[in-house]
PDB file of C-alpha atoms in Angstrom:
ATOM      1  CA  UNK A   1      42.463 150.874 -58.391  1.00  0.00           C
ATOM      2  CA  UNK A   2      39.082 150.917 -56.871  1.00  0.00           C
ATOM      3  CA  UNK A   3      38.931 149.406 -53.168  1.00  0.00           C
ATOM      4  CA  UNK A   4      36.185 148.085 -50.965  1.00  0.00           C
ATOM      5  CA  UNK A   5      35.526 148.863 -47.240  1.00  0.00           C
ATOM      6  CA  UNK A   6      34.088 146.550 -45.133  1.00  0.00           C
ATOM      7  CA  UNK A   7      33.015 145.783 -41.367  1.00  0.00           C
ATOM      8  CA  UNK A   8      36.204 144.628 -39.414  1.00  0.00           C
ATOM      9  CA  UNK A   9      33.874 141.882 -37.884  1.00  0.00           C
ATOM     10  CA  UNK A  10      30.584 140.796 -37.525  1.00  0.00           C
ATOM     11  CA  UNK A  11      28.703 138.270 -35.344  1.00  0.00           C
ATOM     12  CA  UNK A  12      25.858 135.440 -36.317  1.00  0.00           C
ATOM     13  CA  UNK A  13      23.891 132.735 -34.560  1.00  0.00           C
ATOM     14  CA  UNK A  14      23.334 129.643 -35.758  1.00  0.00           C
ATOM     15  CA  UNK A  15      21.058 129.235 -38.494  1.00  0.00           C
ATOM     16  CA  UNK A  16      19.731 133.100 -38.908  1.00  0.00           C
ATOM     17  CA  UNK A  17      20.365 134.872 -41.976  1.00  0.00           C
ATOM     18  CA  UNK A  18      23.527 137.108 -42.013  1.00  0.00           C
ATOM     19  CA  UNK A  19      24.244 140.347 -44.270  1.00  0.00           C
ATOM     20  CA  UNK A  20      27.505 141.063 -45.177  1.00  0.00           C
ATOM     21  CA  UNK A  21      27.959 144.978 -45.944  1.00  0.00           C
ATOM     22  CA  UNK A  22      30.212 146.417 -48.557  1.00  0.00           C
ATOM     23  CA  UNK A  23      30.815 149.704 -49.758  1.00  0.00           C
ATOM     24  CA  UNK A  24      32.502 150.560 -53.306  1.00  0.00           C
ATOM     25  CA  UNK A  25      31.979 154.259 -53.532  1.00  0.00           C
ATOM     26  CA  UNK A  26      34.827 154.305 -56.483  1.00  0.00           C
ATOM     27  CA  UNK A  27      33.464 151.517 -58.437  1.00  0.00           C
ATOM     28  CA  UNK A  28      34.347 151.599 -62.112  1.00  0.00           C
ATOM     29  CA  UNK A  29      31.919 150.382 -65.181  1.00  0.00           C
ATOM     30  CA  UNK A  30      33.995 147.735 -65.450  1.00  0.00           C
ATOM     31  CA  UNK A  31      34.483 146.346 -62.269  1.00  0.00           C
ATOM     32  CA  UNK A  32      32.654 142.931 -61.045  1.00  0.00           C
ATOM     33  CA  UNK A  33      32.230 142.464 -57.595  1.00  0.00           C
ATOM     34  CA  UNK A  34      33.539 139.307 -55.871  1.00  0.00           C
ATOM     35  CA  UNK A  35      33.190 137.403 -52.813  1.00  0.00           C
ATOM     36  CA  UNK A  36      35.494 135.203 -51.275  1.00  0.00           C
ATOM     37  CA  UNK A  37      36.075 134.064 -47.995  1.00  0.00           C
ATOM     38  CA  UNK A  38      38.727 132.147 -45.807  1.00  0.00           C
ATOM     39  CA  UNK A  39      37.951 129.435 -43.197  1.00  0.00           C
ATOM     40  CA  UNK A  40      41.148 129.115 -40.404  1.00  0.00           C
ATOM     41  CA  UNK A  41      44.447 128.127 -41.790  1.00  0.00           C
ATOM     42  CA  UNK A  42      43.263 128.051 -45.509  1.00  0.00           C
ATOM     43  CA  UNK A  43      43.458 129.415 -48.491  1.00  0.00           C
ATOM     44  CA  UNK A  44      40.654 131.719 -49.680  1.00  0.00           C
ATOM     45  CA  UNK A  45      37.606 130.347 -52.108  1.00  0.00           C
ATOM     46  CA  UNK A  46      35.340 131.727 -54.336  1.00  0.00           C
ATOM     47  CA  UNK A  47      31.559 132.476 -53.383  1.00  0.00           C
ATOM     48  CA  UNK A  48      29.844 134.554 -55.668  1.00  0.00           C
ATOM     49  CA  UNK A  49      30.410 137.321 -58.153  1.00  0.00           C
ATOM     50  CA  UNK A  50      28.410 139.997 -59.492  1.00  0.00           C
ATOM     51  CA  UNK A  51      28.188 143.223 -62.562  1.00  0.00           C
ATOM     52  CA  UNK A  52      24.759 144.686 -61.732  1.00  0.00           C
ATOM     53  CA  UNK A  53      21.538 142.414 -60.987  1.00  0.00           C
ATOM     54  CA  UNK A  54      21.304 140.204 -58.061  1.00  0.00           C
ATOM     55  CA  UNK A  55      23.196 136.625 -57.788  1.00  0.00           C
ATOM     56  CA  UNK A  56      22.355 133.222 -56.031  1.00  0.00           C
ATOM     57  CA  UNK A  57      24.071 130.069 -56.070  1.00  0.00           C
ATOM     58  CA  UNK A  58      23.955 127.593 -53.588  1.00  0.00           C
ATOM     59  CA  UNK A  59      25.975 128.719 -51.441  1.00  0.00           C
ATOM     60  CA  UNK A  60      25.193 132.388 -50.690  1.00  0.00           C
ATOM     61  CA  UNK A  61      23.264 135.950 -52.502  1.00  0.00           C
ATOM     62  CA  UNK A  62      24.231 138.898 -53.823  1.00  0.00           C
ATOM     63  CA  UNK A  63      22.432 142.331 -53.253  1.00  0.00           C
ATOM     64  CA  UNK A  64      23.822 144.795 -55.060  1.00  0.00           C
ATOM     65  CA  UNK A  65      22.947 148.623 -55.340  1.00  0.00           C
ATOM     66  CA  UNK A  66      21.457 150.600 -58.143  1.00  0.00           C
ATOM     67  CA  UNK A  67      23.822 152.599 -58.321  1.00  0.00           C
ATOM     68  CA  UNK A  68      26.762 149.805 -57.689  1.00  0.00           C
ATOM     69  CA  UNK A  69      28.459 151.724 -54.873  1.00  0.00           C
ATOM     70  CA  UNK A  70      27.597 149.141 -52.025  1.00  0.00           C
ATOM     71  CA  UNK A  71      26.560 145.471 -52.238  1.00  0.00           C
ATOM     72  CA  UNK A  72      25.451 143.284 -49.353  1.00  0.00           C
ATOM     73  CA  UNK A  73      26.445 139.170 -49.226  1.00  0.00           C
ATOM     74  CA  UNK A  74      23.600 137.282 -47.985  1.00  0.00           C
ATOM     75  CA  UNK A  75      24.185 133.748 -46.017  1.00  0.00           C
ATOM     76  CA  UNK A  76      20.487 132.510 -45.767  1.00  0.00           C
ATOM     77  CA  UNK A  77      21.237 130.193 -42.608  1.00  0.00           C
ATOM     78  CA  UNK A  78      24.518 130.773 -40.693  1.00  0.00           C
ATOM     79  CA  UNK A  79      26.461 127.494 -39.777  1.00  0.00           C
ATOM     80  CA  UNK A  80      29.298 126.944 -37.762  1.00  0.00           C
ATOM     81  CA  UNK A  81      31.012 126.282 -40.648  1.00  0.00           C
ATOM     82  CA  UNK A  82      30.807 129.407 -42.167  1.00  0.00           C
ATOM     83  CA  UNK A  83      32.689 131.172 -39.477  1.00  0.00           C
ATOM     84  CA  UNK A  84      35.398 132.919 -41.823  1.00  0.00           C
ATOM     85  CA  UNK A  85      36.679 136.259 -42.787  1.00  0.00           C
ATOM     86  CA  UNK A  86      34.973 137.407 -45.771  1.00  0.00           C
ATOM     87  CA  UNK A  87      36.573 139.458 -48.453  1.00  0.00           C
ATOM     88  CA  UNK A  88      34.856 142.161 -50.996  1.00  0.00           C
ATOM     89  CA  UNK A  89      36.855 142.696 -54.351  1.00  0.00           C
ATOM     90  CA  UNK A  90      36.580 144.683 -57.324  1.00  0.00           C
ATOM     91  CA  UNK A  91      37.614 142.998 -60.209  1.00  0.00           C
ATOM     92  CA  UNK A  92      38.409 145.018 -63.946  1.00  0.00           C
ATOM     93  CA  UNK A  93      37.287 143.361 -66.443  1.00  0.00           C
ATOM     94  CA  UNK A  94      39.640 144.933 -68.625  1.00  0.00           C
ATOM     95  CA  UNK A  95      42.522 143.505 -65.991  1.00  0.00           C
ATOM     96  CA  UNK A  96      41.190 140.673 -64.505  1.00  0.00           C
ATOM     97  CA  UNK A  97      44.614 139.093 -63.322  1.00  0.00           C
ATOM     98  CA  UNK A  98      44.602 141.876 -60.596  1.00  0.00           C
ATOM     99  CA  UNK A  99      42.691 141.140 -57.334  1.00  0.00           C
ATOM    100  CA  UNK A 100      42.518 143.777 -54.428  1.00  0.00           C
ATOM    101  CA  UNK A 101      41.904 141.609 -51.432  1.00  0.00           C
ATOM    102  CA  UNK A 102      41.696 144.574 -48.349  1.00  0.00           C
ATOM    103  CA  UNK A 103      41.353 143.106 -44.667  1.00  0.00           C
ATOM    104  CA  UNK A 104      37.631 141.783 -44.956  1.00  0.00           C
ATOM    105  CA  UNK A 105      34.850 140.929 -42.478  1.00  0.00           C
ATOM    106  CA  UNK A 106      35.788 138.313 -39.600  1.00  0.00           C
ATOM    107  CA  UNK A 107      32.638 136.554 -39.308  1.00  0.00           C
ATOM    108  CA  UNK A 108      31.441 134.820 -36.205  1.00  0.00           C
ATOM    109  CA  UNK A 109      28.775 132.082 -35.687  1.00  0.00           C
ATOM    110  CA  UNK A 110      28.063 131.452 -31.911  1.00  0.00           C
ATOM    111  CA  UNK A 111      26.089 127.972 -31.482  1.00  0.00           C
TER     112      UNK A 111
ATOM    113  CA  UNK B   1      41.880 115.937 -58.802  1.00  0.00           C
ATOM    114  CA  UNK B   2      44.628 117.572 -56.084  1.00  0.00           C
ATOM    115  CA  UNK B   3      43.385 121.295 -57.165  1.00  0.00           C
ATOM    116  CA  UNK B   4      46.448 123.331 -56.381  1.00  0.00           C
ATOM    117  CA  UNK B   5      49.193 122.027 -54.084  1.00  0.00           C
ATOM    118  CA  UNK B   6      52.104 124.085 -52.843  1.00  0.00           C
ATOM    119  CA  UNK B   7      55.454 122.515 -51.332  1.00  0.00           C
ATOM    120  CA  UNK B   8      56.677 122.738 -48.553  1.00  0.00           C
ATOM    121  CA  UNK B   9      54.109 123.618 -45.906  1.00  0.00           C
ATOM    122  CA  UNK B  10      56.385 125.044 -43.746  1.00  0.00           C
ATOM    123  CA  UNK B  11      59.728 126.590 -43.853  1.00  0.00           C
ATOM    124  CA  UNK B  12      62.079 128.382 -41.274  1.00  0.00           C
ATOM    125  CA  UNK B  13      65.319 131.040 -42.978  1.00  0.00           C
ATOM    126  CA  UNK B  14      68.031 132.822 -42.189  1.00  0.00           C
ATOM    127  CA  UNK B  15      68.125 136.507 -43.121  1.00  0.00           C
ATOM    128  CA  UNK B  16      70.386 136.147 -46.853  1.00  0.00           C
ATOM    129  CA  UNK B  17      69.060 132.818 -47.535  1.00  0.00           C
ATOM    130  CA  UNK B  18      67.219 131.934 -50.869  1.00  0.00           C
ATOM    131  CA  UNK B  19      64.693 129.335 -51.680  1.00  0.00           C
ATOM    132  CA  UNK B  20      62.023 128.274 -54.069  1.00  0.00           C
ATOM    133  CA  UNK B  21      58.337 127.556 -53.502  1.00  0.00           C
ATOM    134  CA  UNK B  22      56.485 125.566 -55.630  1.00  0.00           C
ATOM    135  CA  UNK B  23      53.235 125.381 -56.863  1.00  0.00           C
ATOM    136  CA  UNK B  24      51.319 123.280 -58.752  1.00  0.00           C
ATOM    137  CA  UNK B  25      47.753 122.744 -60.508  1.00  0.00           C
ATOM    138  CA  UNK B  26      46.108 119.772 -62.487  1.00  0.00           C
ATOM    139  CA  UNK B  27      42.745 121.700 -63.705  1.00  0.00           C
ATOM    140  CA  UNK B  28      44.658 122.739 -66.904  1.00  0.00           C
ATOM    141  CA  UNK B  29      44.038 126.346 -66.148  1.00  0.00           C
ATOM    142  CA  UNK B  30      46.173 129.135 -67.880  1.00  0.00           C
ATOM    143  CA  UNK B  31      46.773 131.638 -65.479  1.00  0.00           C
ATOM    144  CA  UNK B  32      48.405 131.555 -61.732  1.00  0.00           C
ATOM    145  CA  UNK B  33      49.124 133.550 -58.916  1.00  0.00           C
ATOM    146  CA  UNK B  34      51.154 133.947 -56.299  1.00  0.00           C
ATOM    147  CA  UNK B  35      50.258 136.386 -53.478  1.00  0.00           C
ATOM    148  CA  UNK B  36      51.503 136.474 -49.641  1.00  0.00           C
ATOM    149  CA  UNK B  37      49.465 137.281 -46.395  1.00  0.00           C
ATOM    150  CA  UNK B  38      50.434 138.793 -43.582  1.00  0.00           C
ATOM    151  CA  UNK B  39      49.093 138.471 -40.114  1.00  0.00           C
ATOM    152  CA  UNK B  40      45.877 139.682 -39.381  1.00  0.00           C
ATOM    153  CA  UNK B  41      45.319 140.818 -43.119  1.00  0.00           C
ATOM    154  CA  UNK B  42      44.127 140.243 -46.878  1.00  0.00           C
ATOM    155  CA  UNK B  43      46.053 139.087 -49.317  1.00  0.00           C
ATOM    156  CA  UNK B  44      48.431 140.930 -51.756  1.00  0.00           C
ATOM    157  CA  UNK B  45      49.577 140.067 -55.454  1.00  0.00           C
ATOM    158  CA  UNK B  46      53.324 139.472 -55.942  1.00  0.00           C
ATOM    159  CA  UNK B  47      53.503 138.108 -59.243  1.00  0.00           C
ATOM    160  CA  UNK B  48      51.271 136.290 -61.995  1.00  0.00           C
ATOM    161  CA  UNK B  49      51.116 134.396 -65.063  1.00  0.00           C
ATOM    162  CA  UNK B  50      48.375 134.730 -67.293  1.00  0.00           C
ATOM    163  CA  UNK B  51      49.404 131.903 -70.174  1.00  0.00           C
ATOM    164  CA  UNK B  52      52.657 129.936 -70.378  1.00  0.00           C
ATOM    165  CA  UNK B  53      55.365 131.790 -70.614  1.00  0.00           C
ATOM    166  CA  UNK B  54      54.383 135.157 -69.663  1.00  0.00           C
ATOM    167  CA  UNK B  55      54.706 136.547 -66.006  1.00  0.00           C
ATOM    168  CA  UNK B  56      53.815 139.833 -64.806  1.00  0.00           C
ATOM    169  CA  UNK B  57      54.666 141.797 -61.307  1.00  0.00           C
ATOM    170  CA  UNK B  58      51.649 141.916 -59.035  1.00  0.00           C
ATOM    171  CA  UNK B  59      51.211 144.980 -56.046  1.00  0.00           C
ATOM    172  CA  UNK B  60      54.243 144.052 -54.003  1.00  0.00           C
ATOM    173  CA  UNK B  61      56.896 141.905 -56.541  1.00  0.00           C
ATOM    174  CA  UNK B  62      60.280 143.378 -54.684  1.00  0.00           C
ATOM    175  CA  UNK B  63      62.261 140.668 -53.181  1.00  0.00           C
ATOM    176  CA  UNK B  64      60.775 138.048 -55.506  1.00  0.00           C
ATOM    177  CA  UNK B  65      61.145 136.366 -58.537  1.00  0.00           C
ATOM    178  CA  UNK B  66      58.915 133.869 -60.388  1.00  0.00           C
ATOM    179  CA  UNK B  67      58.876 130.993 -63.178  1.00  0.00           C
ATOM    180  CA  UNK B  68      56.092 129.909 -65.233  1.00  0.00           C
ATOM    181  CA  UNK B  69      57.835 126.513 -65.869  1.00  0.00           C
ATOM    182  CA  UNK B  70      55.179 125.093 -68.009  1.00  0.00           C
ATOM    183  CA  UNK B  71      51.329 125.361 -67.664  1.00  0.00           C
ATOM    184  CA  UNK B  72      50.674 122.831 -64.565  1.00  0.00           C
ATOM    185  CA  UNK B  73      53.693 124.859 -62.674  1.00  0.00           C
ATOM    186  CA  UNK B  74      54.341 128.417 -61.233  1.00  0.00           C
ATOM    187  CA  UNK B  75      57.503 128.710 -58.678  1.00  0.00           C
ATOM    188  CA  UNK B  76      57.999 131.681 -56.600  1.00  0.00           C
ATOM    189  CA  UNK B  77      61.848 132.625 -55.663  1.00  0.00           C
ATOM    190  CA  UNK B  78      63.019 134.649 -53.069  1.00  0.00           C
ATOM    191  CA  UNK B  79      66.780 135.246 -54.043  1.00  0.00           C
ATOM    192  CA  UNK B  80      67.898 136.634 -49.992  1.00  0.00           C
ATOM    193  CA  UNK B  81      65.183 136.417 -47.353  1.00  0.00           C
ATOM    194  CA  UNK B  82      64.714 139.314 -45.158  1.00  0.00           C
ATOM    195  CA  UNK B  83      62.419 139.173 -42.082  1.00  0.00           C
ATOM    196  CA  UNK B  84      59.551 141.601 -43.983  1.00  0.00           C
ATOM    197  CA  UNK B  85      59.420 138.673 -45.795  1.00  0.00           C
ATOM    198  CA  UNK B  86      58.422 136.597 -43.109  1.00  0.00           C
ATOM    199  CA  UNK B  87      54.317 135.971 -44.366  1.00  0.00           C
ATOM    200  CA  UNK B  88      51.864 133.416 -45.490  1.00  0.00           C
ATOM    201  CA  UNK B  89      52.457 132.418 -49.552  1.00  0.00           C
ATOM    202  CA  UNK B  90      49.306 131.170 -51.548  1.00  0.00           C
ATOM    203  CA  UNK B  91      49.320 130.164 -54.920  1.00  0.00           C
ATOM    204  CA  UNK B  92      46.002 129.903 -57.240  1.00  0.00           C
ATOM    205  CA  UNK B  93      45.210 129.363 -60.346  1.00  0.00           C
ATOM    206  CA  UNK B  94      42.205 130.271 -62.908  1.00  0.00           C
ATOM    207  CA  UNK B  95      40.852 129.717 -66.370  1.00  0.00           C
ATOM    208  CA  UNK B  96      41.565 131.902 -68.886  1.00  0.00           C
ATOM    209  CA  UNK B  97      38.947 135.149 -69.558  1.00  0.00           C
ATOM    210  CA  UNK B  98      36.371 134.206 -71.576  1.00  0.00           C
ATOM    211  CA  UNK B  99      35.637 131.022 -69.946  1.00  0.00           C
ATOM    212  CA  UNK B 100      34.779 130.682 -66.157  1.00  0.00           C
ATOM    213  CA  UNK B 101      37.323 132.836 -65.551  1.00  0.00           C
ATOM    214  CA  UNK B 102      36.249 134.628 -62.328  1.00  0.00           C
ATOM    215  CA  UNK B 103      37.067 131.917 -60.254  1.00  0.00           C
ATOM    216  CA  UNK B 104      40.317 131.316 -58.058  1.00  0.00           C
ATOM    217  CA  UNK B 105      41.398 128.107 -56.668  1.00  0.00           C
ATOM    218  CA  UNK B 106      44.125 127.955 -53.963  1.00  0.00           C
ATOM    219  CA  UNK B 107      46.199 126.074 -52.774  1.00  0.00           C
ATOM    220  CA  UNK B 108      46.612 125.299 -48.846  1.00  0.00           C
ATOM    221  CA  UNK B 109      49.870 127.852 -48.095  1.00  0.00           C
ATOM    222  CA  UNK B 110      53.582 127.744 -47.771  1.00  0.00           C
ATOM    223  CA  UNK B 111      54.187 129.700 -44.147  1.00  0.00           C
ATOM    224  CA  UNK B 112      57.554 131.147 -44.154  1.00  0.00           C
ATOM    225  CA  UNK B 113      59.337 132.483 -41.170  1.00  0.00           C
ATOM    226  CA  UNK B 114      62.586 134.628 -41.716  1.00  0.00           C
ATOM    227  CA  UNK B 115      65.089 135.198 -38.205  1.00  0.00           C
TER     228      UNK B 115
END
């Protein structure tokens, strides 16, 4: 199964953009790329997905490489609220019930 | 809508004991989940369901059993606790591929402590 490395942590102000590295080097044809992240004391939830072009949606981007080994998550203006530990995942399409989750990216927003 | 709810919040074992988290979703979605977390990391698979009456082992399923009891309900067993089983349960749930299925909901977490 392909896996994802990622930044152990990162750190943000308040209301500056914040990119999100991750790196796929294994990435199969098949495989979308996900986002999710995980305030304190909850359960994960979705952000954004991803094949090959670029994403928005309302909450966040998605940059991702030509060639697919590395994307980049994109939080146009950091709030406190989006202090969190972000997760990168491959996801088949072929098996889609199987999510690789790895340690993430603990993000932190000082004020 | 209540999304996905798990019961109980919080539960303390003995080493040999059994019990039976529950899970629950109202967004009529055909597949569910059921993965643990352990301190300081990302989640793991144990087990999931992808339709009513089908369940299928996940990365790390030793230790555990499931039931899909019918679609709003996915319970995860744990026939005698041992202390590596001390973690964080979620349950989530998603549509079916084909539809929006890259989306997972979870629910809030069962923590589980076994002495």
């Amino acid at each position: 199964d392909a896996k994802t490395t990622q930044p152990n942590s990162m750190e943000s102000n308040e209301e500056e953009p914040v990119h999100l590295p991750c790196n796929h080097s294994t990435i199969s044809g098949t495989d979308y790329i996900h986002w999710y992240r995980q305030l304190p004391s909850q359960g994960p939830e979705y952000v954004i997905h991803g094949l090959t072009s670029n994403v928005n949606n309302r909450m966040a981007s998605l940059a991702i490489a030509e060639d697919r080994k590395s994307s980049t998550l994109i939080l146009h203006r950091a709030t406190l609220r989006d202090a969190a530990v972000y997760y990168c995942i491959l996801r088949d399409r072929n098996n889609f019930n199987k999510f690789y989750f790895g340690s993430g990216t603990k993000l932190n927003v000082k004020p | 809508n209540a999304g996905v709810t798990q019961t109980p919040k919080f539960q303390v074992l003995k080493t040999g004991q059994s019990m039976t988290l529950q899970c629950a979703q109202d967004m009529n979605h055909n597949s569910m989940y059921w993965y643990r977390q352990d301190p300081g990391m990302g989640l793991r698979l144990i087990y999931y369901s992808a339709s009513e009456g089908t369940t299928d082992k996940g990365e790390v399923p030793n230790g555990y059993n499931v039931s899909r009891l019918n679609k709003r309900e996915f319970s995860l067993r744990l026939e005698s606790a041992a202390p590596s089983q001390t973690s964080v349960y979620f349950c989530a749930s998603s549509e079916a591929p084909g539809t929006s299925y890259y989306e997972q909901y979870f629910g809030p977490g069962t923590r589980l402590t076994v002495t």
